[in-house]
Coordinates of C-alpha atoms and ligand atoms in Angstrom, one line a residue:
X134 CA 28.3 14.3 64.1
X135 CA 25.1 12.4 63.3
X136 CA 22.5 10.8 65.5
X137 CA 24.4 11.2 68.7
X138 CA 21.1 11.8 70.5
X139 CA 19.8 8.4 69.6
X140 CA 22.7 6.5 70.9
X141 CA 22.9 5.3 74.6
X142 CA 26.5 6.2 75.8
X143 CA 28.1 3.6 78.0
X144 CA 30.9 4.2 80.5
X145 CA 33.2 2.2 78.1
X146 CA 32.1 4.6 75.2
X147 CA 32.5 7.5 77.4
X148 CA 36.3 6.9 78.1
X149 CA 36.9 6.8 74.2
X150 CA 34.9 10.0 74.1
X151 CA 36.8 11.7 76.8
X152 CA 40.2 10.4 75.3
X153 CA 39.5 11.8 71.9
X154 CA 38.2 15.1 73.3
X155 CA 41.5 15.5 74.8
X156 CA 43.2 14.9 71.5
X157 CA 41.1 17.6 69.8
X158 CA 41.9 19.9 72.7
X159 CA 45.4 19.4 71.8
X160 CA 45.1 19.9 68.3
X161 CA 43.1 23.1 68.7
X162 CA 45.7 24.6 70.9
X163 CA 48.6 23.4 68.6
X164 CA 46.8 25.1 65.6
X165 CA 46.1 28.4 67.5
X166 CA 49.2 28.6 69.4
X167 CA 51.9 27.3 67.0
X168 CA 50.7 26.7 63.6
X169 CA 48.6 29.9 62.9
X170 CA 51.7 31.8 64.2
X171 CA 53.9 30.4 61.2
X172 CA 54.5 32.0 58.1
X173 CA 52.9 30.7 54.8
X174 CA 56.0 28.6 53.7
X175 CA 56.2 26.8 57.1
X176 CA 52.5 26.0 57.0
X177 CA 52.9 24.8 53.4
X178 CA 55.9 22.6 54.3
X179 CA 54.6 21.0 57.8
X180 CA 51.1 21.5 57.7
X181 CA 49.6 19.6 60.7
X182 CA 52.2 16.7 60.6
X183 CA 54.5 17.3 63.5
X184 CA 57.6 15.7 65.0
X185 CA 55.6 14.5 67.9
X186 CA 53.1 13.0 65.6
X187 CA 55.7 11.3 63.8
X188 CA 57.6 9.7 66.6
X189 CA 54.4 8.8 68.5
X190 CA 52.3 7.2 65.7
X191 CA 54.3 6.8 62.6
X192 CA 57.7 5.5 63.6
X193 CA 59.5 8.6 63.0
X194 CA 58.6 9.0 59.3
X195 CA 59.6 12.5 58.3
X196 CA 57.2 12.4 55.4
X197 CA 53.4 11.9 56.0
X198 CA 52.8 8.0 55.5
X199 CA 50.6 6.8 52.5
X200 CA 47.8 4.7 54.4
X201 CA 46.8 2.3 51.4
X202 CA 44.4 0.7 53.7
X203 CA 40.4 0.4 53.0
X204 CA 39.5 0.8 56.6
X205 CA 40.5 1.2 60.3
X206 CA 39.9 -1.4 62.8
X207 CA 38.7 -0.6 66.3
X208 CA 39.7 -1.9 69.8
X209 CA 36.3 -3.2 70.9
X210 CA 32.7 -2.5 70.4
X211 CA 32.5 0.6 72.3
X212 CA 35.2 2.4 70.1
X213 CA 33.6 1.1 67.0
X214 CA 30.1 2.3 68.0
X215 CA 31.5 5.9 69.0
X216 CA 33.6 6.1 66.0
X217 CA 30.5 5.2 63.6
X218 CA 28.2 7.5 65.2
X219 CA 31.1 10.4 64.7
X220 CA 31.4 10.7 68.5
X221 CA 35.1 10.6 68.3
X222 CA 37.6 11.6 65.5
X223 CA 37.6 8.4 63.2
X224 CA 38.9 7.6 59.6
X225 CA 36.8 4.4 59.6
X226 CA 36.7 3.5 56.0
X227 CA 38.7 5.5 53.3
X228 CA 35.6 6.4 51.3
X229 CA 34.9 8.6 54.3
X230 CA 38.4 9.7 55.4
X231 CA 41.9 8.4 55.7
X232 CA 45.1 9.5 57.8
X233 CA 46.8 10.6 54.4
X234 CA 44.0 12.7 53.2
X235 CA 43.7 14.2 56.5
X236 CA 47.1 15.8 56.4
X237 CA 46.3 17.1 52.8
X238 CA 43.1 18.3 54.1
X239 CA 44.7 20.3 56.9
X240 CA 47.5 21.7 54.7
X241 CA 45.1 23.2 52.4
X242 CA 42.6 24.4 55.2
X243 CA 45.5 26.4 56.7
X244 CA 46.8 27.6 53.4
X245 CA 43.5 28.9 52.2
X246 CA 42.8 30.2 55.9
X247 CA 46.3 32.0 56.0
X248 CA 45.7 35.6 57.3
X249 CA 42.1 34.8 57.9
X250 CA 40.9 35.6 61.4
X251 CA 38.9 32.3 62.2
X252 CA 38.6 28.6 61.5
X253 CA 39.0 26.9 58.3
X254 CA 38.3 23.1 57.2
X255 CA 38.8 21.2 54.2
X256 CA 37.0 18.2 52.4
X257 CA 39.2 16.6 49.9
X258 CA 37.7 15.2 46.7
X259 CA 38.8 13.0 43.8
X260 CA 39.0 15.9 41.4
X261 CA 38.3 19.5 40.8
X262 CA 34.9 18.8 39.4
X263 CA 34.0 16.5 42.3
X264 CA 34.9 19.4 44.4
X265 CA 32.4 21.8 42.6
X266 CA 29.8 19.2 42.8
X267 CA 30.4 18.7 46.7
X268 CA 30.3 22.4 47.2
X269 CA 27.2 23.2 45.3
X270 CA 24.6 20.2 45.8
X271 CA 24.0 20.8 49.5
X272 CA 22.6 24.3 48.7
X273 CA 20.3 22.6 45.8
X274 CA 18.3 20.5 48.3
X275 CA 14.7 20.8 48.6
X276 CA 13.6 23.0 51.5
X277 CA 9.8 22.1 51.5
X278 CA 7.9 19.3 50.8
X279 CA 6.9 19.9 47.1
X280 CA 9.3 18.4 44.6
X281 CA 9.1 21.2 41.7
X282 CA 10.2 24.1 44.1
X283 CA 12.2 26.4 41.9
X284 CA 15.8 26.7 42.5
X285 CA 18.5 28.9 41.0
X286 CA 22.0 30.2 41.4
X287 CA 24.3 32.6 39.8
X288 CA 27.6 32.0 38.2
X289 CA 30.3 33.8 36.4
X290 CA 29.9 32.9 32.7
X291 CA 33.6 32.9 32.1
X292 CA 34.5 29.6 33.8
X293 CA 36.1 26.4 33.3
X294 CA 34.7 24.4 30.5
X295 CA 33.8 21.4 33.0
X296 CA 32.1 23.8 35.3
X297 CA 30.1 25.3 32.5
X298 CA 29.1 21.5 31.5
X299 CA 28.2 20.8 35.1
X300 CA 26.2 23.8 35.7
X301 CA 24.4 24.1 32.1
X302 CA 24.1 20.3 31.5
X303 CA 23.8 18.3 34.6
X304 CA 22.1 20.8 36.8
X305 CA 20.0 23.0 34.3
X306 CA 19.1 20.6 31.6
X307 CA 18.9 17.4 33.6
X308 CA 17.8 18.6 37.0
X309 CA 15.8 22.0 36.2
X310 CA 17.9 23.9 38.4
X311 CA 18.5 27.2 36.8
X312 CA 21.9 28.6 36.4
X313 CA 22.0 32.3 35.8
X314 CA 25.1 33.1 34.1
X315 CA 26.9 36.7 34.8
X316 CA 28.4 37.9 31.9
X317 CA 30.1 40.9 33.5
X318 CA 30.9 39.9 37.0
X319 CA 32.6 43.3 37.6
X320 CA 29.1 44.8 37.4
X321 CA 27.5 44.2 41.0
X322 CA 24.1 45.3 39.7
X323 CA 24.3 42.5 37.1
X324 CA 24.8 40.1 40.2
X325 CA 22.1 42.0 42.5
X326 CA 19.5 42.2 39.8
X327 CA 19.5 38.2 39.2
X328 CA 19.0 37.3 43.0
X329 CA 15.4 36.5 44.0
X330 CA 14.0 34.3 46.8
X331 CA 14.7 31.0 45.2
X332 CA 18.4 31.6 44.9
X333 CA 20.7 29.5 46.7
X334 CA 24.3 30.7 46.3
X335 CA 26.6 32.9 44.1
X336 CA 29.4 31.3 42.5
X337 CA 32.5 32.8 40.8
X338 CA 35.7 31.7 39.2
X339 CA 38.7 34.1 39.4
X340 CA 41.0 34.6 37.7
X341 CA 38.9 32.5 35.1
X342 CA 40.2 29.8 32.9
X343 CA 41.2 30.7 30.3
X344 CA 39.5 34.2 29.9
X345 CA 41.3 35.7 32.7
X346 CA 37.8 37.0 34.1
X347 CA 38.0 38.6 37.6
X348 CA 35.4 40.4 39.9
X349 CA 35.6 42.4 43.3
X350 CA 35.5 39.3 45.8
X351 CA 34.4 41.7 48.7
X352 CA 31.6 43.5 47.0
X353 CA 30.1 40.0 45.7
X354 CA 30.4 38.5 49.2
X355 CA 28.8 41.5 50.7
X356 CA 25.9 41.3 48.2
X357 CA 25.5 37.6 48.9
X358 CA 25.5 38.1 52.7
X359 CA 22.6 40.9 52.4
X360 CA 20.5 38.2 50.9
X361 CA 21.8 35.6 53.5
X362 CA 23.5 33.5 50.8
X363 CA 27.0 32.3 50.3
X364 CA 29.6 33.1 47.9
X365 CA 31.5 30.0 46.5
X366 CA 34.8 30.8 44.6
X367 CA 37.0 28.6 42.4
X368 CA 40.5 29.8 43.4
X369 CA 42.5 27.1 41.3
X370 CA 44.2 29.6 39.1
X371 CA 45.2 31.9 41.7
X372 CA 46.2 29.2 44.5
X373 CA 46.3 30.3 48.0
X374 CA 49.8 31.4 47.4
X375 CA 48.5 34.5 45.5
X376 CA 44.8 34.8 46.4
X377 CA 42.8 33.8 49.5
X378 CA 39.1 34.4 49.0
X379 CA 38.0 33.4 52.4
X380 CA 40.1 36.4 53.6
X381 CA 37.8 38.7 51.5
X382 CA 34.2 37.2 52.5
X383 CA 33.9 34.2 50.6
X384 CA 32.2 31.4 52.4
X385 CA 33.6 28.5 50.5
X386 CA 36.6 27.8 48.1
X387 CA 37.0 25.1 45.9
X388 CA 40.3 24.0 44.4
X389 CA 41.3 21.9 41.4
X390 CA 44.5 20.8 43.0
X391 CA 45.4 19.0 39.7
X392 CA 46.6 22.3 38.5
X393 CA 49.2 24.5 40.1
X394 CA 48.9 22.8 43.5
X395 CA 50.3 19.7 41.8
X396 CA 53.0 21.4 39.5
X397 CA 54.4 18.0 39.0
X398 CA 51.4 16.7 37.0
X399 CA 51.3 13.5 39.2
X400 CA 47.4 13.1 38.8
X401 CA 44.1 14.4 39.5
X402 CA 42.9 16.0 42.8
X403 CA 40.5 18.5 44.4
X404 CA 39.4 20.1 47.6
X405 CA 36.6 22.2 49.2
X406 CA 37.6 24.6 51.9
X407 CA 35.1 26.4 54.0
X408 CA 35.2 28.9 57.0
X409 CA 33.3 28.1 60.1
X410 CA 29.6 29.5 60.2
X411 CA 28.9 30.2 56.5
X412 CA 25.9 32.2 55.3
X413 CA 23.0 30.5 53.9
X414 CA 19.3 30.0 53.8
X415 CA 19.3 26.2 54.2
X416 CA 18.2 25.4 57.7
X417 CA 20.9 23.0 58.3
X418 CA 23.0 23.8 61.7
X419 CA 25.8 21.0 61.0
X420 CA 26.1 22.4 57.5
X421 CA 26.2 26.0 58.5
X422 CA 28.8 25.5 61.3
X423 CA 31.2 23.5 59.6
X424 CA 30.5 23.1 56.0
X425 CA 33.5 21.1 54.9
X426 CA 33.2 18.6 57.8
X427 CA 29.3 18.3 57.0
X428 CA 30.1 17.2 53.3
X429 CA 33.0 15.0 54.2
X430 CA 31.3 13.1 56.8
X431 CA 27.6 13.0 55.4
X432 CA 26.8 13.5 51.8
X433 CA 30.2 12.5 50.4
X434 CA 30.1 9.4 52.4
X435 CA 26.9 8.5 50.6
X436 CA 28.1 9.7 47.2
X437 CA 31.7 8.6 47.4
X438 CA 33.9 11.3 45.3
X439 CA 36.9 10.7 47.7
X440 CA 40.6 11.2 47.1
X441 CA 42.9 8.2 47.1
X442 CA 45.7 8.6 49.9
X443 CA 48.5 8.0 47.6
X444 CA 47.1 11.0 45.3
X445 CA 46.8 13.0 48.6
X446 CA 50.5 12.6 49.6
X447 CA 51.7 13.2 46.0
X448 CA 49.7 16.7 46.0
X449 CA 50.7 17.4 49.3
X450 CA 54.4 16.9 48.5
X451 CA 54.0 19.3 45.5
X452 CA 52.2 22.0 47.7
X453 CA 55.2 22.5 50.2
X454 CA 57.0 24.8 47.6
X455 CA 53.6 26.6 46.4
X456 CA 54.7 30.0 47.4
X457 CA 58.3 30.0 45.6
X458 CA 56.8 28.2 42.7
X459 CA 54.0 30.7 42.0
X460 CA 56.6 33.5 42.5
X461 CA 58.7 32.2 39.7
X462 CA 56.1 31.0 37.4
X463 CA 54.4 34.4 37.8
X464 CA 57.6 36.2 36.9
X465 CA 58.2 34.0 33.7
X466 CA 54.7 34.5 32.5
X467 CA 55.1 38.2 33.0
X468 CA 58.0 38.2 30.7
X469 CA 56.3 36.2 28.1
X470 CA 53.2 38.2 28.1
X471 CA 55.2 41.2 27.4
X472 CA 57.1 39.5 24.5
X473 CA 53.7 38.1 23.0
X474 CA 52.0 41.6 23.4
X475 CA 54.8 43.2 21.4
X476 CA 54.9 40.5 18.4
X477 CA 53.4 41.3 15.0
X478 CA 51.7 38.3 14.6
X479 CA 49.7 38.5 17.7
X480 CA 46.4 40.4 17.8
X481 CA 46.0 40.7 21.5
X482 CA 47.9 39.0 24.8
X483 CA 45.9 38.8 27.8
X484 CA 47.5 38.6 31.0
X485 CA 45.9 40.2 34.3
X486 CA 49.7 41.2 35.1
X487 CA 49.7 43.3 32.0
X488 CA 48.9 47.0 32.7
X489 CA 47.0 46.9 29.2
X490 CA 44.6 44.2 30.7
X491 CA 41.2 46.0 31.5
X492 CA 41.1 44.1 34.8
X493 CA 44.6 44.8 35.8
X494 CA 43.8 47.3 38.4
X495 CA 41.1 45.2 40.2
X496 CA 43.2 42.1 40.2
X497 CA 46.1 44.2 41.6
X498 CA 43.9 44.8 44.6
X499 CA 43.6 41.0 45.4
X500 CA 46.5 39.2 43.9
X501 CA 49.6 39.4 46.1
X502 CA 52.4 37.0 46.7
X503 CA 51.8 35.8 50.1
X504 CA 54.4 37.1 52.8
X505 CA 56.5 39.1 50.1
X506 CA 56.9 41.5 52.8
X507 CA 58.8 38.9 55.0
X508 CA 60.8 37.8 51.7
X509 CA 64.4 39.0 51.8
X510 CA 64.3 39.7 48.0
X511 CA 61.5 42.0 48.2
X512 CA 60.6 43.1 51.8
X513 CA 57.3 44.8 50.8
X514 CA 54.1 43.5 49.2
X515 CA 54.3 42.6 45.5
X516 CA 51.7 41.8 43.0
X517 CA 51.8 38.3 41.3
X518 CA 49.3 37.0 38.7
X519 CA 50.0 33.3 38.2
X520 CA 51.0 31.6 35.2
X521 CA 47.9 31.3 33.0
X522 CA 47.7 33.6 30.2
X523 CA 46.4 33.5 26.6
X524 CA 46.8 35.3 23.3
X525 CA 44.9 35.7 19.9
X526 CA 46.7 35.0 16.7
X527 CA 46.3 37.5 13.7
X528 CA 44.4 36.3 10.7
X529 CA 42.4 33.1 10.2
X530 CA 41.9 30.3 12.4
X531 CA 44.3 28.4 10.3
X532 CA 47.1 30.9 11.4
X533 CA 46.3 30.0 14.9
X534 CA 46.6 26.1 14.0
X535 CA 49.9 26.7 12.3
X536 CA 51.3 28.7 15.5
X537 CA 50.2 26.0 17.8
X538 CA 51.5 23.1 15.6
X539 CA 54.7 24.8 15.3
X540 CA 55.5 24.8 18.7
X541 CA 58.6 22.6 19.6
X542 CA 59.2 22.5 23.2
X543 CA 56.0 23.8 24.7
X544 CA 53.4 20.9 25.1
X545 CA 50.0 20.6 23.3
X546 CA 47.8 19.4 26.1
X547 CA 44.4 20.3 27.8
X548 CA 46.2 20.9 31.1
X549 CA 47.7 23.8 33.0
X550 CA 49.6 24.5 36.3
X551 CA 52.3 22.5 35.2
X552 CA 56.1 23.1 35.8
X553 CA 56.4 22.5 32.0
X554 CA 54.7 25.2 29.5
X555 CA 51.7 23.9 28.0
X556 CA 49.2 25.2 25.3
X557 CA 45.8 24.6 24.2
X558 CA 43.1 25.9 21.9
X559 CA 40.3 26.1 24.2
X560 CA 37.7 26.2 21.3
X561 CA 38.6 23.0 20.0
X562 CA 39.4 21.3 23.3
X563 CA 38.5 22.4 26.9
X564 CA 35.5 24.6 25.6
X565 CA 34.6 22.5 22.5
X566 CA 31.5 21.0 24.0
X567 CA 29.6 24.0 25.0
X568 CA 29.1 25.2 21.3
X569 CA 29.6 28.5 19.8
X570 CA 26.9 30.1 21.8
X571 CA 28.5 29.2 25.0
X572 CA 32.0 30.0 23.9
X573 CA 30.7 33.6 23.1
X574 CA 29.1 33.7 26.6
X575 CA 32.4 32.7 28.1
X576 CA 34.6 35.0 25.7
X577 CA 36.5 32.3 24.1
X578 CA 37.1 33.5 20.3
X579 CA 38.4 30.5 18.0
X580 CA 42.0 32.0 17.5
X581 CA 42.6 32.0 21.2
X582 CA 45.6 30.1 22.4
X583 CA 45.6 29.3 26.2
X584 CA 49.3 29.3 27.5
X585 CA 50.2 28.0 30.9
X586 CA 53.9 29.2 31.3
X587 CA 56.1 26.8 33.1
X588 CA 59.4 26.8 35.0
X589 CA 61.8 26.8 32.0
X590 CA 63.9 29.6 31.5
X591 CA 61.4 32.3 29.9
X592 CA 63.9 33.3 27.2
X593 CA 63.6 29.5 25.9
X594 CA 59.9 29.6 26.0
X595 CA 60.0 32.9 24.2
X596 CA 62.3 31.5 21.6
X597 CA 60.0 28.8 20.9
X598 CA 57.0 31.0 20.6
X599 CA 59.0 33.3 18.5
X600 CA 60.0 30.8 16.0
X601 CA 56.3 29.4 15.8
X602 CA 54.8 33.0 15.2
X603 CA 57.2 33.8 12.8
X604 CA 56.3 31.1 10.6
X605 CA 52.8 32.6 10.1
X606 CA 54.2 36.2 10.2
X607 CA 56.4 35.4 7.3
X608 CA 53.7 33.5 5.2
X609 CA 51.6 37.0 5.8
X610 CA 54.4 39.4 5.5
X611 CA 52.6 42.0 3.3
X612 CA 49.5 42.4 5.6
X613 CA 52.0 42.3 8.8
X614 CA 54.0 45.0 7.3
X615 CA 50.9 47.1 6.4
X616 CA 49.5 46.5 9.9
X617 CA 52.7 47.8 11.4
X618 CA 52.2 51.3 9.8
Ligands
PLP721 C1 40.7 22.1 35.6 C2 39.9 23.0 36.3 C3 38.6 22.4 37.2 C4 38.4 21.1 37.2 O1 39.2 20.3 37.9 P1 39.7 18.6 37.4 O2 40.7 18.5 38.8 O3 40.3 18.7 36.3 O4 38.4 17.9 37.9 C5 37.9 23.5 37.8 N1 38.2 24.7 37.6 C6 39.0 25.1 37.2 C7 39.4 26.7 37.3 C8 39.9 24.3 36.5 O5 41.1 24.9 35.6

């Protein structure tokens, strides 16, 4: 990938190159003729790890092996030189690549690329935040000699608290790179009017955490491309089982695999997935052609936000059942959301699946349970909206805390995507650091409780919420009775 033209290729090296080209050819054929024809569940279960792979290279292990090795040894100097010049596929050193992360990356590239007519690639990262950094930094490089070149990018104001901090503190405050927050991303003119010649990319989280923001991916991607800019989407909340932004024109997707992709909660992981030939004004052919491979083998090699092989396999193992889990979790959330919407102590319940949600129709155009039409149970496309929702408690902030503290089975944690139901109060946790101003921008009122509904029977989750809500409902009975009329 780098510097091949400076290297003198000996006949010994050429043998390695030929052998590895033959391997790449076999892999492309296998992806094109076999894997790309599978349904989503088959891809999620197997990814690129085949029976042949297992028998030839991994002693028949039916699970992808965990390669807890810092580095790879080479047969001779020819192979080493080819490998370090990236003339042959290599993993070399676990900061750069590793066979376990390789299988995790391919599974995600194929899942996000399901239904997409073209090639996709993935670069694993140690966390979702590292994935965001990995995805945005290559667009913020200096393109001319002078150091004080103004640079800006656009991003949805409703986003994860960590993303807000990375953009507003690390990039804006500390590096002078302007983040232009888009408060209403459904307003295409709001995006269009903020783009200028110094804009490097458009960034959108959807559905957003926790405010359930959404936007028209295709319209924003078209706008970005008309300015020769890429659209980067954070697909953490939707997951590829419900939403695949690459199919709608996004150039790059980031995932915090920590969340619904690792439902078990066994650790932190992330990924950047790109389609080939992204749109960008940055004059860098390697980066344009295969962004994920570029960031993996060059910038991230030098920065080091790599994923641990053990974590890669733990997460990969969770991802195999993603479709059926997201279906179940979405259905549970729908039931809980309907209950909360009707509870007298609840001011409002926000869930994209509720017809009362202002973005319900827009989200319904994009959020579908993958392959529902091939599912025996459904036999037709069905909308699913994930398991993140939120609700506001009536009355003062103390009421919100009382409901929160009164929960008996639901876990109080700054976490989501779990098989166990989890709640948090964003204003005092995930979105605490950005201050009142930032919270207002992101639409986070102090009485908002974020709820991520798990795999428990929804009736039990509802019972827990009901008993906690009834504590404040009974203590403010008079006003409630008044409100009911
Ligand atoms: C949690 C989260 C992140 C950050 O991911 P980590 O794995 O915690 O670093 C990014 N985006 C969204 C939407 C998230 O929920």
